[in-house]
Coordinates of C-alpha atoms in Angstrom, one line a residue:
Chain A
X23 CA -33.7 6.3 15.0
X24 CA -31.8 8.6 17.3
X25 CA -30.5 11.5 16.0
X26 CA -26.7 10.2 16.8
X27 CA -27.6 6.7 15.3
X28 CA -28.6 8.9 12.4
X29 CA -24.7 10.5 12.4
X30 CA -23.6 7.3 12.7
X31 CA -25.5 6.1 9.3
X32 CA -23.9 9.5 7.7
X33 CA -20.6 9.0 8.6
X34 CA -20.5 5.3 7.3
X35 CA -19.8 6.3 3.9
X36 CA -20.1 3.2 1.4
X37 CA -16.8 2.6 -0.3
X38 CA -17.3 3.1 -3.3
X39 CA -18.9 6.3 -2.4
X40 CA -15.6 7.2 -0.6
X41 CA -13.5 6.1 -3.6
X42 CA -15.1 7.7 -6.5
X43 CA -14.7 10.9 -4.2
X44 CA -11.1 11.6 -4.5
X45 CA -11.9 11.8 -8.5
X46 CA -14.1 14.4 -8.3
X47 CA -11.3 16.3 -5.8
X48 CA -9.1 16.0 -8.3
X49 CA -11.0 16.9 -11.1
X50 CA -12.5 20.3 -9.6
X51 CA -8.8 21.5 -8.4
X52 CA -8.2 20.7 -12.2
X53 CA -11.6 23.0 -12.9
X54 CA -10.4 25.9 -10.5
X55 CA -6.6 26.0 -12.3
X56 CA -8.7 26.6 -15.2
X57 CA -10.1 29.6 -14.3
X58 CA -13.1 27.9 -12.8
X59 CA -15.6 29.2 -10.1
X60 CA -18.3 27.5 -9.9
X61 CA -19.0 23.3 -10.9
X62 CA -22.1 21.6 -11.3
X63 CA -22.2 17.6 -11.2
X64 CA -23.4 17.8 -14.8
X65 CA -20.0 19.5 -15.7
X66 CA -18.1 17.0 -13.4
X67 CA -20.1 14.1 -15.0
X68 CA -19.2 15.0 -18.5
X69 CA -15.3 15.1 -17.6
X70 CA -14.8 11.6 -15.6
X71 CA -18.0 9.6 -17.3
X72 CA -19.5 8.9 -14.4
X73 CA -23.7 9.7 -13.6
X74 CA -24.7 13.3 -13.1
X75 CA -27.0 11.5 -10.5
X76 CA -24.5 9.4 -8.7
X77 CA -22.0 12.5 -8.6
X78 CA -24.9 14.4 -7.1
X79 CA -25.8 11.4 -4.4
X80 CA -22.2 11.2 -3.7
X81 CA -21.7 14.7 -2.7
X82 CA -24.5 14.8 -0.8
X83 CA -22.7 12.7 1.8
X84 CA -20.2 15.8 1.9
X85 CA -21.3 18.9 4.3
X86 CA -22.1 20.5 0.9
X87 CA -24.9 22.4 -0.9
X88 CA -24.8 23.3 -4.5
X89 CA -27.0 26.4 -5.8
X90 CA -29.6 25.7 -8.0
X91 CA -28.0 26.4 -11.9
X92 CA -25.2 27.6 -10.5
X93 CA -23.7 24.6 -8.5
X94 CA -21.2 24.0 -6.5
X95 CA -18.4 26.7 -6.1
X96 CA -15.0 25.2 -6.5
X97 CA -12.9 26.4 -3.4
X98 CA -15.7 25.4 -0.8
X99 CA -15.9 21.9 -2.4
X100 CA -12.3 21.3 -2.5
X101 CA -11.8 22.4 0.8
X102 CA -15.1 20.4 2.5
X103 CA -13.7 17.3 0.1
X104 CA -9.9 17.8 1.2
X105 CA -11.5 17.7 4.7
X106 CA -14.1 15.2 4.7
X107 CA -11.6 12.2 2.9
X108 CA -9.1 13.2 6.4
X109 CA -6.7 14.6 3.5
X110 CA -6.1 17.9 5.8
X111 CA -5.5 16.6 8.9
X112 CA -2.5 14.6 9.2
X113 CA -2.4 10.9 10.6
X114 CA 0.7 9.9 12.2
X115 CA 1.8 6.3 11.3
X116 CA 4.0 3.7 12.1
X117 CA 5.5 1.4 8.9
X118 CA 6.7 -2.3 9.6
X119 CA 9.0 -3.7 7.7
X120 CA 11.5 -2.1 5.4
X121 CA 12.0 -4.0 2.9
X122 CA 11.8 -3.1 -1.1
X123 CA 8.3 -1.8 -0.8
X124 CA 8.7 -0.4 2.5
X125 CA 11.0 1.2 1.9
X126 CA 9.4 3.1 -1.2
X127 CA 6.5 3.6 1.0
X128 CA 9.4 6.0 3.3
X129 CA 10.6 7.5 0.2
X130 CA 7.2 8.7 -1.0
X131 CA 6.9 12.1 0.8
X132 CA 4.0 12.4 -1.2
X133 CA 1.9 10.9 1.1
X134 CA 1.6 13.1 3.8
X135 CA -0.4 15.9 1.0
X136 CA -3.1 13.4 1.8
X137 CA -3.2 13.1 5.2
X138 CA -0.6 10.3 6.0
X139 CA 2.8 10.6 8.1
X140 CA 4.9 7.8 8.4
X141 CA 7.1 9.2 12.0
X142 CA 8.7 6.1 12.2
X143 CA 9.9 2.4 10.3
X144 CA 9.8 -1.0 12.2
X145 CA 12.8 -3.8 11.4
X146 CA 15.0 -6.5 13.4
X147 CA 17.5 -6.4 10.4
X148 CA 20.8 -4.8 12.3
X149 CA 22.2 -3.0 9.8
X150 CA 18.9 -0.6 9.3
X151 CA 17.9 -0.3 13.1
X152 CA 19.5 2.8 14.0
X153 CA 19.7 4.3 10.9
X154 CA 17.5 7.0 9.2
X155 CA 15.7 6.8 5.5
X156 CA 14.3 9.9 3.7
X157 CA 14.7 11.3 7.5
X158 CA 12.2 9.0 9.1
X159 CA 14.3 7.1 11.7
X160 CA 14.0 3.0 12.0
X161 CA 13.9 1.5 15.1
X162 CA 14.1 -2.1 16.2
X163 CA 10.7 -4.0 16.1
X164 CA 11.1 -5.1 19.7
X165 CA 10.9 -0.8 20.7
X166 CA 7.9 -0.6 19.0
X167 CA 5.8 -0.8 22.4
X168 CA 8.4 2.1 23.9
X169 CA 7.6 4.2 20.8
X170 CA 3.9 3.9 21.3
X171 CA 4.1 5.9 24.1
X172 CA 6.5 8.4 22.6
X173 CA 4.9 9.0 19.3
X174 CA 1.2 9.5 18.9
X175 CA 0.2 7.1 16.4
X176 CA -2.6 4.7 15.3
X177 CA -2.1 3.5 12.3
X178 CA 0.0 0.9 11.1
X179 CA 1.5 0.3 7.6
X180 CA 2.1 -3.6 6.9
X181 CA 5.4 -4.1 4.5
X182 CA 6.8 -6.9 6.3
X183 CA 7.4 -10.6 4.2
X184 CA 4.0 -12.6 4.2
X185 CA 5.6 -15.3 6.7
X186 CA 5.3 -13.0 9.6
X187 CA 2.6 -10.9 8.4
X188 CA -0.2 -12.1 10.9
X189 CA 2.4 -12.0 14.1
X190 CA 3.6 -8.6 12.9
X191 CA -0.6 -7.8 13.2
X192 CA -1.0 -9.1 16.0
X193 CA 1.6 -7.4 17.8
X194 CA 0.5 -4.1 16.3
X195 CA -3.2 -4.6 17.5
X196 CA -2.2 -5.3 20.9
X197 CA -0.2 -2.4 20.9
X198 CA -2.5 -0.4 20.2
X199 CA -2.8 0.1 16.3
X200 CA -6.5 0.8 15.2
X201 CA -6.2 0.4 11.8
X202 CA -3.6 -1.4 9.6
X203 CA -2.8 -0.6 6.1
X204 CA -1.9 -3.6 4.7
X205 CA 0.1 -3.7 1.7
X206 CA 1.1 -7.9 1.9
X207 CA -0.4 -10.2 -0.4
X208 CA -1.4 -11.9 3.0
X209 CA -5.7 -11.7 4.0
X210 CA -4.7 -10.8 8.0
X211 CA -7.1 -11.5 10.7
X212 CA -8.4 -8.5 12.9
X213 CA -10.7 -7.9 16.0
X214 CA -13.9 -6.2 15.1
X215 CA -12.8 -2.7 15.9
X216 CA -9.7 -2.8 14.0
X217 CA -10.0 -1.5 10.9
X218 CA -8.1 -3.1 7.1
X219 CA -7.0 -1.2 4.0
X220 CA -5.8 -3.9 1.8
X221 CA -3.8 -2.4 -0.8
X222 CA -2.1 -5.5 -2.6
X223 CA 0.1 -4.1 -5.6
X224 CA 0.5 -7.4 -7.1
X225 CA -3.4 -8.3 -6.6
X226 CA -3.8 -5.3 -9.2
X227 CA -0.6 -6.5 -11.3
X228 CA -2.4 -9.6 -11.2
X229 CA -5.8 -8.5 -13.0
X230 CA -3.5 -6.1 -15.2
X231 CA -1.5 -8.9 -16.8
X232 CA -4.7 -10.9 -17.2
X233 CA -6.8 -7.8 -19.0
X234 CA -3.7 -7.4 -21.1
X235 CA -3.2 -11.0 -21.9
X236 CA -6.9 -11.4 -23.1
X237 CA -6.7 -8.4 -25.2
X238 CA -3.3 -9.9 -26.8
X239 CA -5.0 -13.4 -28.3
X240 CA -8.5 -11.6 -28.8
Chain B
X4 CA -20.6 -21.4 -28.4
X5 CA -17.7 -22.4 -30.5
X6 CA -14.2 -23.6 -28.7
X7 CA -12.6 -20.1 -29.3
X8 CA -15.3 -18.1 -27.6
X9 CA -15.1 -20.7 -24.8
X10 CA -11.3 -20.4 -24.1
X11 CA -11.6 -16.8 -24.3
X12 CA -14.8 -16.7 -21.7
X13 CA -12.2 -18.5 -19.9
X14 CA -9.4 -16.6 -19.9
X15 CA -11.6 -13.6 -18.8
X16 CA -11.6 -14.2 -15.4
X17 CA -13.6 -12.2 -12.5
X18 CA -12.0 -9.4 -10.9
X19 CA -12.8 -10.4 -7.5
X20 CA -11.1 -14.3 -8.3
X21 CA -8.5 -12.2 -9.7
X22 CA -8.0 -10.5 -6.5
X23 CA -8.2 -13.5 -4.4
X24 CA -6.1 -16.0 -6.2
X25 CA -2.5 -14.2 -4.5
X26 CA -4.3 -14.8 -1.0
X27 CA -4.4 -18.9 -2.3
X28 CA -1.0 -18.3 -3.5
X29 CA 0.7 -16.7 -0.4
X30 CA -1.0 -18.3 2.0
X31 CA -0.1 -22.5 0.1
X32 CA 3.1 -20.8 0.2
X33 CA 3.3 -20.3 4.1
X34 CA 2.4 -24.2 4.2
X35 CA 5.1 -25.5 2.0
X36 CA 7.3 -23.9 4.1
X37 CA 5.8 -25.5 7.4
X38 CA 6.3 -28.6 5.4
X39 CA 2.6 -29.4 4.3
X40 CA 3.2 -31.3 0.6
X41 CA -0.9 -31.4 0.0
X42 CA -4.0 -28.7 0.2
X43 CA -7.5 -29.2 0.6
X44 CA -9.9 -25.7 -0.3
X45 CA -11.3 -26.5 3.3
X46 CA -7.5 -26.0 5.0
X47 CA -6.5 -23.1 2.8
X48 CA -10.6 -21.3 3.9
X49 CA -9.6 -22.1 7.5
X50 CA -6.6 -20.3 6.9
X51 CA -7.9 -17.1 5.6
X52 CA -11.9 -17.5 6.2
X53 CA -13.0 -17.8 2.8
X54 CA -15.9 -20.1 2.0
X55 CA -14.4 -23.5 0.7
X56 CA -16.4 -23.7 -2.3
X57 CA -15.4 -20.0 -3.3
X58 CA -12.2 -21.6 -3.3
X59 CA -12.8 -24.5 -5.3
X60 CA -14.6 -22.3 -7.4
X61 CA -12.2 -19.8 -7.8
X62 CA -9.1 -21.9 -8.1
X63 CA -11.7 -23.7 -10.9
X64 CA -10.3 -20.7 -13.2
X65 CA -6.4 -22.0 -13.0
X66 CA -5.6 -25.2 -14.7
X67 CA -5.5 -27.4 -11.4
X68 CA -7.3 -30.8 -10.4
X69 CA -7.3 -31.4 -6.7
X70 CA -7.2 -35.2 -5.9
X71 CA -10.1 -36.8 -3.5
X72 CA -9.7 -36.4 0.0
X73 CA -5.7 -35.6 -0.3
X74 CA -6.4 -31.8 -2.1
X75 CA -3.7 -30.0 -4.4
X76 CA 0.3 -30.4 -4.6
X77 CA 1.4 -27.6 -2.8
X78 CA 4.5 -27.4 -5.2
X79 CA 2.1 -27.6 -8.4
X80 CA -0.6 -25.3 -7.0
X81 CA 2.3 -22.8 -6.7
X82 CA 3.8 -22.8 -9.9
X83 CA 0.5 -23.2 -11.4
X84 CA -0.5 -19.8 -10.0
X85 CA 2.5 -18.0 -10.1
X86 CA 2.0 -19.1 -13.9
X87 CA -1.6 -18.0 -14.4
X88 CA -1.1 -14.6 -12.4
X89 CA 1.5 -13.9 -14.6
X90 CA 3.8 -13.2 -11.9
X91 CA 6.7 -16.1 -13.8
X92 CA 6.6 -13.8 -16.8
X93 CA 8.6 -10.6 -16.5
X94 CA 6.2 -7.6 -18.0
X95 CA 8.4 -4.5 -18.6
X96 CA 7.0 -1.3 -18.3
X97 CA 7.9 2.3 -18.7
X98 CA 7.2 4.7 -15.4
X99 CA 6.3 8.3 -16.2
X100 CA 6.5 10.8 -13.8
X101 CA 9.5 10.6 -11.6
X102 CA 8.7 12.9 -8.6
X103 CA 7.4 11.0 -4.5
X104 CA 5.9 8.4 -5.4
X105 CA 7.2 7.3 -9.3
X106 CA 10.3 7.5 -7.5
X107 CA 9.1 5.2 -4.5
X108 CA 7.9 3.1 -7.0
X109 CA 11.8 2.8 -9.1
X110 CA 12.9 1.7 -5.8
X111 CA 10.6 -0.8 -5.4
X112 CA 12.8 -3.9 -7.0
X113 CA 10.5 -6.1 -5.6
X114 CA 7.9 -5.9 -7.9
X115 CA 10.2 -7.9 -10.2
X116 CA 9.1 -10.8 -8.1
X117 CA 5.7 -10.2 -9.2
X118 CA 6.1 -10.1 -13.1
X119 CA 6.7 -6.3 -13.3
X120 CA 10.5 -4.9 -14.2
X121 CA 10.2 -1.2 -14.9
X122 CA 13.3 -0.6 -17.4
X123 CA 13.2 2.9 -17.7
X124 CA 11.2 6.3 -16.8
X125 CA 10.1 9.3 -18.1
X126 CA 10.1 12.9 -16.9
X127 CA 10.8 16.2 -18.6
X128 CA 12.6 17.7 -14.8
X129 CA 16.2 18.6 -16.2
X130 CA 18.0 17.7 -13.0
X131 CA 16.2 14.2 -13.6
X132 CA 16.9 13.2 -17.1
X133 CA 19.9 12.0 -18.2
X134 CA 20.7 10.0 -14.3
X135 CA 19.3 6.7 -13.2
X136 CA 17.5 5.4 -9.8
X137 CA 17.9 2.0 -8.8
X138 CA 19.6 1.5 -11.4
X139 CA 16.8 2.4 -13.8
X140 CA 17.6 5.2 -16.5
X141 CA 15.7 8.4 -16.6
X142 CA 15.4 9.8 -20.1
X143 CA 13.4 13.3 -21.3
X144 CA 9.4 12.2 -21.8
X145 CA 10.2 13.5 -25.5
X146 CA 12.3 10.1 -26.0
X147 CA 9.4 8.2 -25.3
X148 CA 8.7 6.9 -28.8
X149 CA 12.1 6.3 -30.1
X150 CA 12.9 4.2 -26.6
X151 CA 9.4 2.3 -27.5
X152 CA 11.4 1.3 -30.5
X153 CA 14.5 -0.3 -28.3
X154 CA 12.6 -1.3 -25.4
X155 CA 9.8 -4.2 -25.8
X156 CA 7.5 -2.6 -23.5
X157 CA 3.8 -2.5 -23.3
X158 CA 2.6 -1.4 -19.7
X159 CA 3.0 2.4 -18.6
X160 CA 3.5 3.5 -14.7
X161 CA 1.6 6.8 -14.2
X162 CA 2.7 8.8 -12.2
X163 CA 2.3 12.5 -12.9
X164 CA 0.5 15.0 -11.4
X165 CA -3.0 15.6 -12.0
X166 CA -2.8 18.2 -14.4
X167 CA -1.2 16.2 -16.8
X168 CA -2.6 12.6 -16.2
X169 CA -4.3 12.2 -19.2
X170 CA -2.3 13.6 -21.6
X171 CA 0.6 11.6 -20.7
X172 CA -2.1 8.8 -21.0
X173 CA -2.9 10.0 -24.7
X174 CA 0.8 10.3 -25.5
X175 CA 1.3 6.7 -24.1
X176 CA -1.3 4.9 -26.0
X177 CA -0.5 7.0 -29.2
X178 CA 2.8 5.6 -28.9
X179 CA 1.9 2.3 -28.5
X180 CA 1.2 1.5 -24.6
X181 CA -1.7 -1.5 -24.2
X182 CA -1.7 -1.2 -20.4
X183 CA -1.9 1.9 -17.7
X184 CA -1.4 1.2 -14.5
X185 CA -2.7 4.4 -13.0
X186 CA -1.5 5.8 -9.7
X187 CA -3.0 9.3 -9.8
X188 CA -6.3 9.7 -8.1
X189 CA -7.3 11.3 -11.7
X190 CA -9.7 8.9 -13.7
X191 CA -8.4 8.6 -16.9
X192 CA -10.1 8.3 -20.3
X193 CA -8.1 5.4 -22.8
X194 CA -9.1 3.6 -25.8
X195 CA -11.7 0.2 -25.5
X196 CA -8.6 -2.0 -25.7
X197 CA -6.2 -0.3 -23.7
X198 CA -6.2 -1.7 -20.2
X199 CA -6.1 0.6 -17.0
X200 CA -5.7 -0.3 -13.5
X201 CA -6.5 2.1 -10.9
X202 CA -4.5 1.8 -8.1
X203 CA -4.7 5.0 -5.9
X204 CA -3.3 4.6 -2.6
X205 CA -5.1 8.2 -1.9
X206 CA -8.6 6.4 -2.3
X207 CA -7.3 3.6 0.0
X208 CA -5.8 6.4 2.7
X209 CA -9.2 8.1 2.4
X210 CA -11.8 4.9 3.3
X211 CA -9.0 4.3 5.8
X212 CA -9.4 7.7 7.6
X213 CA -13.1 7.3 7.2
X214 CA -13.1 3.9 8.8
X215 CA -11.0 4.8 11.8
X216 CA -13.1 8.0 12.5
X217 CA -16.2 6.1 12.7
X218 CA -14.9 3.6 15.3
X219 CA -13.5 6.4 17.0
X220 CA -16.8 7.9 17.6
X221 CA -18.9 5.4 17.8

């Protein structure tokens, strides 16, 4: 195997891998308000319940080296974490459709602390296109080309009712989106090199309300 | 294995069928509006490319019969699991933490759609309690047990920062929450019969980055 192959093998982080990460950010920033200079994966184990051993496998995906009974110390690891989930370099996105959820999505300025900017919102209704929300400014769908050029952007975020959710993908890919956040309860189709976040709130609302259910007549 | 043990093993049904079933569900509705009155499993897993007999197997869970060679009523398969998502039922919930993204989330009204009215937040901010947003009352996280006496809630929104994520989880289950639908990126400790669902969009952002940096380089 070539040595970039071998990069190549790093960098495709398995997903669980990359999710369980943030959890371990959080909890050492916790660690370091504490008082806390230093964090082993044993200490992070005992606090989120997850395998000393898988914490340790995890990390070692991370550009990261922990010292022997000492571990890892806490500003390096947030930083190297902060950096390696792309939460310190900020993505510039376009959002498509702003409806209900959409337009949450522009309200939540929270986002860009991890790494996401929505610069501008995607509708054909006439009485938003033109207008401003939270300061991100909405255009008309049909501009969205126009704006490609103007804005540097390759990401996508998917709002837009299910009806039109694959043409609204479609357009976006051959626009030039590369990856597509997708927050419909719709499965879109991609090209290979595209890449999908599904993120369906009422998927998860879904398996809540069947957990709770079950728990109710047990 | 006596009938009661059955239905229950019933009723527990597998996250990922869970997850799937609102693709069925949005995707039969897209052919009732292009007029189709019947669905086979093999049209809906041309549709979304999903093996057939996943399908079958899946929607095997809802209380449905598919007719030879004609499929499911696209009107009954709809109701059917709107009804068994639990997206028919309206679920109230409390929200607790009203700063970006609990606030994103009080704007979102179309959750109602899928089962889920938030009737009132939480938040102990002094220029936030005592107004509304969206219509949805803000009162001081203190009042949280005396509104669990005039509200018939059972789902908590969480919100909060980090620092506080799971003692505003203690304090919800003490006072009677049964599910947490968890939006921090903090993984929270609760109760064997407590449900949580972990939905952090920072997880999703951060296999997202990682995803889009690999086909960048590669």
């Amino acid at each position: 195997m070539s040595g970039l192959l071998q990069n190549r093998e790093n960098l495709r982080v398995p997903e669980p891998t990359l999710r369980r990460l943030p959890w371990y950010l959080s909890n050492v920033k916790l660690l370091k308000q504490k008082g806390e200079r230093f964090v082993s994966s044993t200490q992070i184990s005992k606090e989120i319940n997850i395998d000393a051993s898988q914490i340790a496998k995890d990390l070692s995906y991370v550009n990261i080296s922990g010292r022997t009974r000492v571990g890892y110390e806490v500003d390096t690891l947030i930083a190297v974490l902060e950096d390696f989930l792309g939460f310190t370099n900020l993505h510039k996105a376009f959002l498509f459709g702003v409806g209900s959820l959409g337009g949450a999505l522009l309200h939540d300025s929270g986002l860009r602390h991890f790494g996401l900017e929505i610069v501008a919102a995607f509708d054909v209704n006439p009485a938003l296109v033109g207008t401003t929300l939270n300061g991100i400014p909405i255009f008309h769908t049909d501009d969205f080309r126009r704006k490609m050029q103007e804005y540097d952007v390759n990401i996508g975020v998917l709002t837009v009712p299910i009806e039109i959710a694959q043409q609204i993908t479609d357009y976006m890919v051959e626009g030039g989106i590369k990856a597509v956040w997708n927050f419909t309860p719709f499965r879109i189709r991609v090209p290979e090199n595209i890449v999908v976040q599904n993120t369906s709130l009422y998927a998860h609302l879904a398996v809540m309300f069947n957990r709770l259910n079950f728990n109710e007549i047990k």
